[in-house]
Amino acid sequence: MTIPAGWQIDIGLEIHAQLNTQSKIFSGASTLFGQSPNSQACAIDLGMPGVLPSVNAEVFKKAVQFGLSIGAMINQESRFDRKNYFYPDLPKGYQITQMDHPIVLGGEITIQTSNGTEKIIRVTRAHLEEDAGKSIHDFKPGYTGIDLNRAGTPLLEIVSEPDIKNAEEAVAYAKAIHQLLTYLEVCDGNMAEGSLRFDANISVRRQDAEALGTRSEIKNLNSFRFLEQAIHFETERQISVLEAGGTLIQDTRLFDPDRHETRSMRSKETATDYRYFPEPDLLPVMLTAEFIEEIQAQLPELPGKRAQRYQTAHELSASDAALLSQDRRLGDYFDEVLTFSGNAKSAANWVRGDLLSKLNEHELGITVCPISPKHLGEMIQLIDQGVISGKIAKAVFAALWSKQTESAGDYVQKNQLEQVSDASAIEPLIDALIAENPKQAADLRAGKDKLLGFFVGKVMQATKGKANPKQVNDLIRQKLSEP
Amino acid sequence: MNDLVNETTLVELSTLAALPFEPDKSKATLDALNEVLALVGQMQSLDVSNVRPLAHPLERHQTLRADSVTETIDPSALSQNAPLYEAGLYFVPKVIE
Amino acid sequence: MNLNFATLADLQKALRDRDISATELTQHYLTRIEALDPALNSFISIQAEAALDAARRADECLARGNARPLTGIAIAQKDIFCLQGQRTTAGSKMLSDFIAPYTATCSEKLADAGAITLGKTNMDEFAMGSSNENSYFGAVHNPWDPQLIPGGSSGGSAAAVAAGLCAASTGTDTGGSIRQPAAMCGLTGLKPTYGRISRWGMIAFASSLDQAGPMTRTAQDAAILLEHMAGHDPRDSTSLNEPVPRFSEGLSNNIKGLRIGVCREFFTDGLDPLVESSIRQALAVYESLGATLVDVSLPHTPYSVSAYYVIAPAECSANLARFDGIRYGHRCLDPENLQDLYQRSRGEGFGEEVKKRILVGTFALSAGYFDAFYHRAQKIRRLIKEDFVKAFEHVDVIAGPTAPTPAFPLGEKAGNPVEMYLQDIFTISASLAGVPAMSIPAGLANGLPVGLQLIGNYLQEGPLLQAAHQFQQATHWHTLTPPEAL
C-alpha cells in the first residue's frame, strides 16, 4: 500500500482473544463451541434475577502467562468493573470487565517489517472480561435471534499503543500476537470460530502534525486479510475527506468483507457513556508473588529464543530454526529427538522433511505423530553410526510410521538392512562391473562423470541398496583412477 | 442551588437507562430528581481529598474457582419465562447494525 | 397455647412434644391469613397446598423422631427470594409472572432445616422504599392500625409476623428495610454482617448493601433463624468464609459490663420526642441490667443518607438493566424496534420509584458527575466505616432509635421522596459500613411500636442478640400484639 505523500497513519489494535478454559470466566458452564443455541448458557450467563458471578482461576493463569511472555507488569491486585450499555447479546445490560486495575500493564511485541528490520510495538495493557452472545439475523423474518452460548466466554483484551504505522505492520503485529497466544496454548487461535478478533483504531495526520488525528474504530475484524483491507480502505477514506477540506467525526465502523469498505454503525453514532464503576459482586483479585513466580518458571521457551538456540547451539540454518520453533509442540518434539540423536542437522531434515510431509498428508498434528521422538532419534543415530544408509532409512521410516516396528534397530537387524561398508565385500562387485562394462568404464575414466551414477546404481542393485554409497563412490573412483 | 437535571439531561439519562422519556411527566420527574440530587448534594461540603473510596464494605479478596464444568443446563427450565423463544433462540425486533 | 403469637422457640418445643401437629399449625396460619390478610395485603402469593403437604411430611418426621430444628415451623418469605418453580415477583409488574428456575441459598437452607413456607410476602418494588407503598400489588397495611404504613421495603414480612399470620419471616435490608418495618410493627428484625447470609437467588437491588435477615417476635427466634440462614456460599463471592456460631446458645449470659455507645448523631431534631423518650427509658433498662452507657460519636452520620442515595441507585441502575423483556419478565406488545422494546417494556414494567432511582443512579455514574457523586459517596462510605471501627474500640454495641417516627399514615409521605428517604437516617450507616444491626421493640408512642436499634461490630451478631435477648427478658414490649380489632 502506498500512503499519499505528506500523510502518516497511526493505528492501535485491540485484540480480543478467547481463552481456552473448560468453563466460562464467571460461571461453571462449558465453553464448547458450536453447540445448539442456548444449550451452554446457564442462569448466570443469561443474567437471570438473583444470580451472581464467580471467578475462574485459570483465566488469571493464562493472562499472567501472556503478560510475562511480553515482558509486561503483572498487577498482583486487579479488579473487575461494570461497563454499562444495552444490547440484546449482553444479557445483564452490563459487561464485567477490568477498567482501572487490569491484570497486565505494559509489554512489547517485536515484529519484522517488510524491509526486514525489527520494530517494537508497545502493548498498553491487557485485561480480562466476558464475551457477549451472538445475534442471528436471518432465522426469523423481521427478528433477530439471540444465542447466549458464547456469553461469559473468557476474553483477554490486548490493547496496543498507536505505534503501528501501516497495514503491513498491523498484520505482522496481529500475527505475532496470534502466534504467541497459540504457542502458549492459552487461545486456540481459530479465527473462523471467533477465537481471535481485532478492533482497529485508525487515524491519519499530516507528516508534520504532532497530535493524532480523529480516529475511527473498525470493529470485529476476524481475519488478517480483512484487517489489511479495512486499514487500506479506512486510511484512503480519511485522507480523501481531509484533503477535500472536510472534517472527520470519531465513530465506530464495521468492515463489509464483500464490498471491502467500512461504514458507520447506526447504533453507535454518538459516543456511549459506559458509566464504569467497580463490580460490587466480585472482590479484588489478589495473586501471590508465588503464584506468579510459578507461572514464570513454567513458561515454555518462546519461539524467538528457541530459534536462536537452534542456530547458535545446534548450528541450524535460520530457515530450519524458524520453522522448528514456530509451533511449540513441533519444537518440543524436535528437542526430544535430539536427546536420542545428537545430530541436529539430520534431525532437522527428517523432522521438517519426511515427518512433516507425512503428517500433513494425513492431516495429523505433531502431538498425535505415530513415531515417537525416541524412535525417530534412534533411527537417526543408526544413520549417523553408518549402520544404515540414508536410502535404507527411508524404508525404516516407513516401517516406523505404519507401526510395523517401534525399534529401528530391531527392524534393521531382522531384515538384514545393515549397510555394507566393508571394502572387501564391495571391491569384487566393482571389479566385476568394470569388467562387464568396459565402454562405460573407459568413458568414466575419460571424465564422463555422470557415468559414476551408472556404476553406483549397479552396485546398489547388487547389494540390494545396502552398500555404503560414499564408500562405493570412493572405491569406484579409486579403481578407475588406477591404470 | 441550581437544578442539576433539565429536560435535555433527562432525555439523555432516559436513553442511557433505556427508559421512555414521557414529556407529560417530565416536570414531575425533574422535580423529584432534582430534589434527590439536592439531598445528595449535601455531600459536597465535606473535604474528602485524602480519602480512598470504599467499594466493598468488608475488605477481603476474591476466592477463585477451579476451571471445570459444573453447570448442567436445562434450557427449557431457563427459558420458561421467555416472551418470545423458538428453536432455542430468544427473539427481538430485527437489529440493523 | 395461643398459636397466633407463639414464638418460634415455643413452637419448636410444642411440635417436638407433640402438643400440636405441624398440620394444625400450618392450617391455623392459613386460616388466619385468609381471614385477616385481605385487610393487610401482606402476602403476594400463598402456597396453601404445598404448605399443607410439607406439614404432613413434617408430622411424619416428628412422629418418627427424626425432625430437624425447624421441622413444622411455618414461615413467610419476602417475595425477593427465588423459590424454584414458584412465582417470584420482587413486588413488581416486571416479574409478576416470573417462575424462578432456582431457589435462593438462604431459603434452601431454611427448607433443609425443615421450615415450611406459607407464601411470599409483599414488598416495595425491587426493595426500594420505606413504607411498602411502592408495590405493584398494592400497599401493605400496618396491623397495629391499618391506616398506617408498616414500614418498608419488607413491609409484608413485618405485617405478617406482627399479625400472627406466620411464626416468623425473612426480609432483606439494604438501608434499613428489615429494621425499620420491624420497628414500625413491634418486631425483632436483624440485618447481619454484610456477607453473613448468601445473596444467591435473592433478587438484587444494591449489591454491596443488600443482606437477608430474619424478622421474628423475639431475639431468641432471630438467633435460631440466623443460625440456619447464615453460612459461606461459593456461589456468592461476597459471602464470608467464616464459621457460623450457634447464635441461639449463649443468649442467656448476663450483660454486666456491656458497654453501650449512645450515639449523639442519632438524637437529632427530626427525632419524634415520644420515640426519644422510649429510647431513653430503654437505655435506662440496660443500665439496670449492668450495662454502661458511653457517649459516642459517629461524626459522618449526617452524610450517610446522601452517600446512600448515590450508591444504592447507582448499583440498582446496573442491576436492573437485565430487565428488558427478552429472556423473562414483562415485554411490551408489538415492539416496533429494539429501542421501543427496551423503553416500553421497562417503562411499563417498572413503577415510578424504581424508574426514579434508576435515573438518579445513571446520573451519579455519568461522565462529568462520577467524581462528584459516585466517587465521593464511596469516600464518605469509608469515613462512615472508620467511624464505626473507632467507636467499637470503646464500646461493644451502639444504641439509638431505629426510625425517627413511629408508623405514619398511608399516603402521607408518598409525594415527598426526600422526607421518605430520611426515614432511613439512623439505619443507613450500618448498611454502608456492613456491620450487623437489629431493631427490637422498646416502647409505644401513642400506642404505636417504637424500635430500639442495636448495632454491633463485624461478625458480632452473637453479642448483639444477647444484648437484645437480655432486654427482652427484662421488658415486655416484644410481647405486645396489635389490637385484635382485626
XYZ file of N, CA, C and O in Angstrom, chain C residues 66-138:
292
model
N -37.205 -38.082 63.872
C -36.034 -37.559 63.162
C -36.302 -36.170 62.583
O -35.975 -35.871 61.445
N -36.890 -35.352 63.424
C -37.164 -33.982 62.997
C -35.894 -33.151 63.009
O -34.972 -33.413 63.780
N -35.834 -32.177 62.127
C -34.729 -31.216 62.103
C -35.150 -29.984 62.911
O -36.317 -29.875 63.310
N -34.213 -29.076 63.178
C -34.533 -27.981 64.102
C -35.778 -27.161 63.744
O -36.473 -26.684 64.611
N -36.054 -26.968 62.442
C -37.201 -26.124 62.084
C -38.356 -26.925 61.492
O -39.277 -26.355 60.903
N -38.309 -28.246 61.660
C -39.389 -29.073 61.108
C -40.741 -28.612 61.647
O -40.939 -28.509 62.859
N -41.665 -28.322 60.731
C -43.014 -27.933 61.136
C -43.191 -26.448 61.392
O -44.327 -25.977 61.550
N -42.111 -25.696 61.416
C -42.219 -24.254 61.662
C -42.650 -23.577 60.368
O -41.967 -23.685 59.349
N -43.778 -22.902 60.390
C -44.309 -22.273 59.180
C -43.927 -20.805 59.139
O -44.230 -20.044 60.050
N -43.227 -20.445 58.064
C -42.767 -19.068 57.930
C -43.268 -18.463 56.626
O -43.794 -19.174 55.753
N -43.053 -17.169 56.494
C -43.332 -16.476 55.231
C -42.020 -15.929 54.713
O -41.116 -15.625 55.509
N -41.877 -15.832 53.410
C -40.639 -15.304 52.849
C -40.899 -14.127 51.944
O -41.843 -14.141 51.138
N -40.060 -13.114 52.052
C -40.199 -11.910 51.222
C -40.106 -12.311 49.754
O -39.285 -13.170 49.390
N -40.965 -11.728 48.933
C -41.034 -12.168 47.535
C -39.845 -11.699 46.706
O -39.950 -11.491 45.500
N -38.704 -11.580 47.362
C -37.458 -11.235 46.689
C -36.558 -12.462 46.618
O -35.557 -12.477 45.902
N -36.949 -13.506 47.364
C -36.186 -14.741 47.380
C -36.767 -15.692 46.349
O -37.948 -16.046 46.417
N -35.950 -16.123 45.399
C -36.419 -17.067 44.398
C -36.669 -18.420 45.038
O -35.837 -18.914 45.777
N -37.819 -18.994 44.761
C -38.112 -20.367 45.163
C -38.414 -21.120 43.880
O -39.294 -20.709 43.114
N -37.669 -22.186 43.649
C -37.772 -22.880 42.369
C -39.192 -23.316 42.062
O -39.870 -23.912 42.907
N -39.624 -23.040 40.847
C -40.943 -23.467 40.406
C -42.068 -22.582 40.887
O -43.236 -22.821 40.578
N -41.727 -21.542 41.632
C -42.784 -20.665 42.163
C -42.633 -19.256 41.640
O -41.550 -18.801 41.289
N -43.751 -18.576 41.652
C -43.790 -17.182 41.239
C -42.949 -16.353 42.213
O -43.130 -16.445 43.421
N -42.028 -15.562 41.681
C -41.207 -14.665 42.493
C -41.247 -13.313 41.813
O -40.774 -13.184 40.687
N -41.848 -12.299 42.469
C -42.185 -11.066 41.759
C -41.349 -9.848 42.129
O -41.379 -8.853 41.407
N -40.671 -9.871 43.259
C -39.964 -8.685 43.754
C -40.918 -7.494 43.876
O -40.492 -6.347 43.799
N -42.196 -7.781 44.026
C -43.186 -6.710 44.183
C -43.404 -5.887 42.928
O -43.895 -4.760 42.998
N -43.018 -6.427 41.777
C -43.023 -5.633 40.563
C -43.868 -6.239 39.442
O -43.956 -7.454 39.314
N -44.437 -5.376 38.610
C -45.127 -5.832 37.408
C -44.115 -6.500 36.469
O -44.446 -7.428 35.747
N -42.866 -6.026 36.527
C -41.844 -6.577 35.659
C -41.714 -8.088 35.830
O -41.470 -8.804 34.876
N -41.902 -8.574 37.034
C -41.741 -10.008 37.300
C -43.032 -10.637 37.807
O -43.004 -11.674 38.459
N -44.165 -10.044 37.494
C -45.415 -10.506 38.092
C -45.730 -11.962 37.760
O -46.446 -12.615 38.511
N -45.203 -12.467 36.637
C -45.463 -13.873 36.295
C -44.192 -14.705 36.256
O -44.194 -15.810 35.714
N -43.121 -14.210 36.820
C -41.829 -14.898 36.734
C -41.821 -16.141 37.613
O -42.083 -16.062 38.810
N -41.510 -17.277 36.985
C -41.360 -18.526 37.742
C -39.867 -18.770 37.894
O -39.149 -18.923 36.903
N -39.403 -18.809 39.123
C -37.966 -18.938 39.354
C -37.468 -20.345 39.014
O -38.089 -21.325 39.407
N -36.361 -20.457 38.276
C -35.807 -21.781 37.969
C -34.866 -22.302 39.047
O -34.285 -23.368 38.889
N -34.665 -21.559 40.114
C -33.728 -21.979 41.153
C -34.222 -21.407 42.485
O -35.092 -20.544 42.509
N -33.655 -21.923 43.576
C -34.042 -21.460 44.909
C -32.893 -20.695 45.536
O -31.727 -21.097 45.410
N -33.210 -19.599 46.208
C -32.183 -18.822 46.909
C -31.505 -19.707 47.951
O -32.165 -20.520 48.617
N -30.210 -19.532 48.100
C -29.449 -20.353 49.040
C -30.009 -20.279 50.452
O -30.199 -21.305 51.118
N -30.292 -19.076 50.942
C -30.744 -18.982 52.341
C -32.122 -19.618 52.508
O -32.420 -20.193 53.568
N -32.948 -19.573 51.466
C -34.261 -20.225 51.535
C -34.088 -21.734 51.534
O -34.810 -22.454 52.231
N -33.128 -22.199 50.739
C -32.876 -23.637 50.676
C -32.379 -24.139 52.026
O -32.745 -25.225 52.473
N -31.545 -23.334 52.656
C -31.032 -23.735 53.975
C -32.165 -23.831 54.986
O -32.197 -24.734 55.826
N -33.107 -22.898 54.915
C -34.245 -22.961 55.836
C -35.088 -24.197 55.540
O -35.547 -24.883 56.457
N -35.290 -24.500 54.273
C -36.053 -25.692 53.908
C -35.327 -26.948 54.368
O -35.948 -27.880 54.892
N -33.998 -26.947 54.210
C -33.213 -28.100 54.663
C -33.343 -28.302 56.158
O -33.239 -29.422 56.658
N -33.555 -27.206 56.881
C -33.716 -27.302 58.336
C -35.146 -27.671 58.710
O -35.474 -27.808 59.883
N -36.016 -27.795 57.702
C -37.371 -28.277 57.952
C -38.463 -27.230 57.904
O -39.639 -27.542 58.069
N -38.091 -25.972 57.664
C -39.105 -24.915 57.688
C -40.107 -25.063 56.545
O -39.761 -25.527 55.471
N -41.342 -24.663 56.801
C -42.402 -24.705 55.805
C -42.701 -23.275 55.377
O -42.845 -22.392 56.229
N -42.805 -23.045 54.080
C -43.120 -21.695 53.597
C -44.597 -21.591 53.265
O -45.110 -22.336 52.431
N -45.257 -20.646 53.938
C -46.697 -20.459 53.736
C -46.949 -19.668 52.454
O -47.945 -19.888 51.761
N -46.074 -18.724 52.173
C -46.280 -17.882 50.999
C -45.203 -16.816 50.904
O -44.294 -16.757 51.733
N -45.318 -15.984 49.865
C -44.346 -14.912 49.611
C -44.978 -13.583 49.983
O -46.121 -13.292 49.597
N -44.197 -12.785 50.717
C -44.778 -11.560 51.234
C -44.546 -10.360 50.329
O -43.586 -10.306 49.554
N -45.440 -9.409 50.500
C -45.448 -8.175 49.739
C -44.248 -7.315 50.130
O -43.706 -7.442 51.243
N -43.838 -6.454 49.219
C -42.644 -5.645 49.460
C -42.664 -4.430 48.547
O -43.342 -4.442 47.514
N -41.889 -3.431 48.915
C -41.697 -2.322 47.971
C -40.979 -2.897 46.750
O -40.096 -3.740 46.878
N -41.379 -2.419 45.614
C -40.864 -2.936 44.357
C -39.342 -2.936 44.307
O -38.712 -1.896 44.535
N -38.775 -4.110 44.022
C -37.321 -4.264 43.980
C -36.648 -3.728 45.249
O -35.510 -3.278 45.208
N -37.345 -3.796 46.350
C -36.826 -3.425 47.675
C -36.571 -1.939 47.825
O -35.846 -1.517 48.723
N -37.174 -1.137 46.961
C -36.927 0.304 47.026
C -38.085 1.023 47.688
O -39.113 1.305 47.065
N -37.912 1.310 48.964
C -38.972 2.059 49.644
C -38.891 1.869 51.138
O -38.229 0.953 51.634
N -39.565 2.738 51.879
C -39.558 2.666 53.338
C -40.966 2.596 53.886
O -41.183 2.854 55.063
N -41.925 2.285 53.042
C -43.311 2.300 53.525
C -44.166 1.198 52.917
O -45.339 1.075 53.251
N -43.589 0.407 52.010
C -44.337 -0.613 51.278
C -45.552 -0.018 50.554
O -46.592 -0.657 50.447
N -45.388 1.205 50.077
C -46.426 1.816 49.242
C -46.046 1.719 47.771
O -46.803 2.156 46.906
N -44.863 1.178 47.499
C -44.386 1.126 46.122
C -44.567 -0.235 45.477
O -43.878 -0.562 44.536
N -45.436 -1.054 45.974
C -45.602 -2.376 45.395
C -46.617 -2.354 44.256
O -47.643 -1.681 44.333
N -46.324 -3.112 43.225
C -47.286 -3.290 42.124
C -48.549 -3.961 42.645
O -49.626 -3.804 42.083
N -48.394 -4.710 43.734
C -49.515 -5.489 44.270
C -50.255 -4.741 45.375
O -50.972 -5.343 46.180
N -50.077 -3.437 45.438
C -50.808 -2.617 46.405
C -50.064 -2.462 47.712
O -49.177 -3.248 48.029
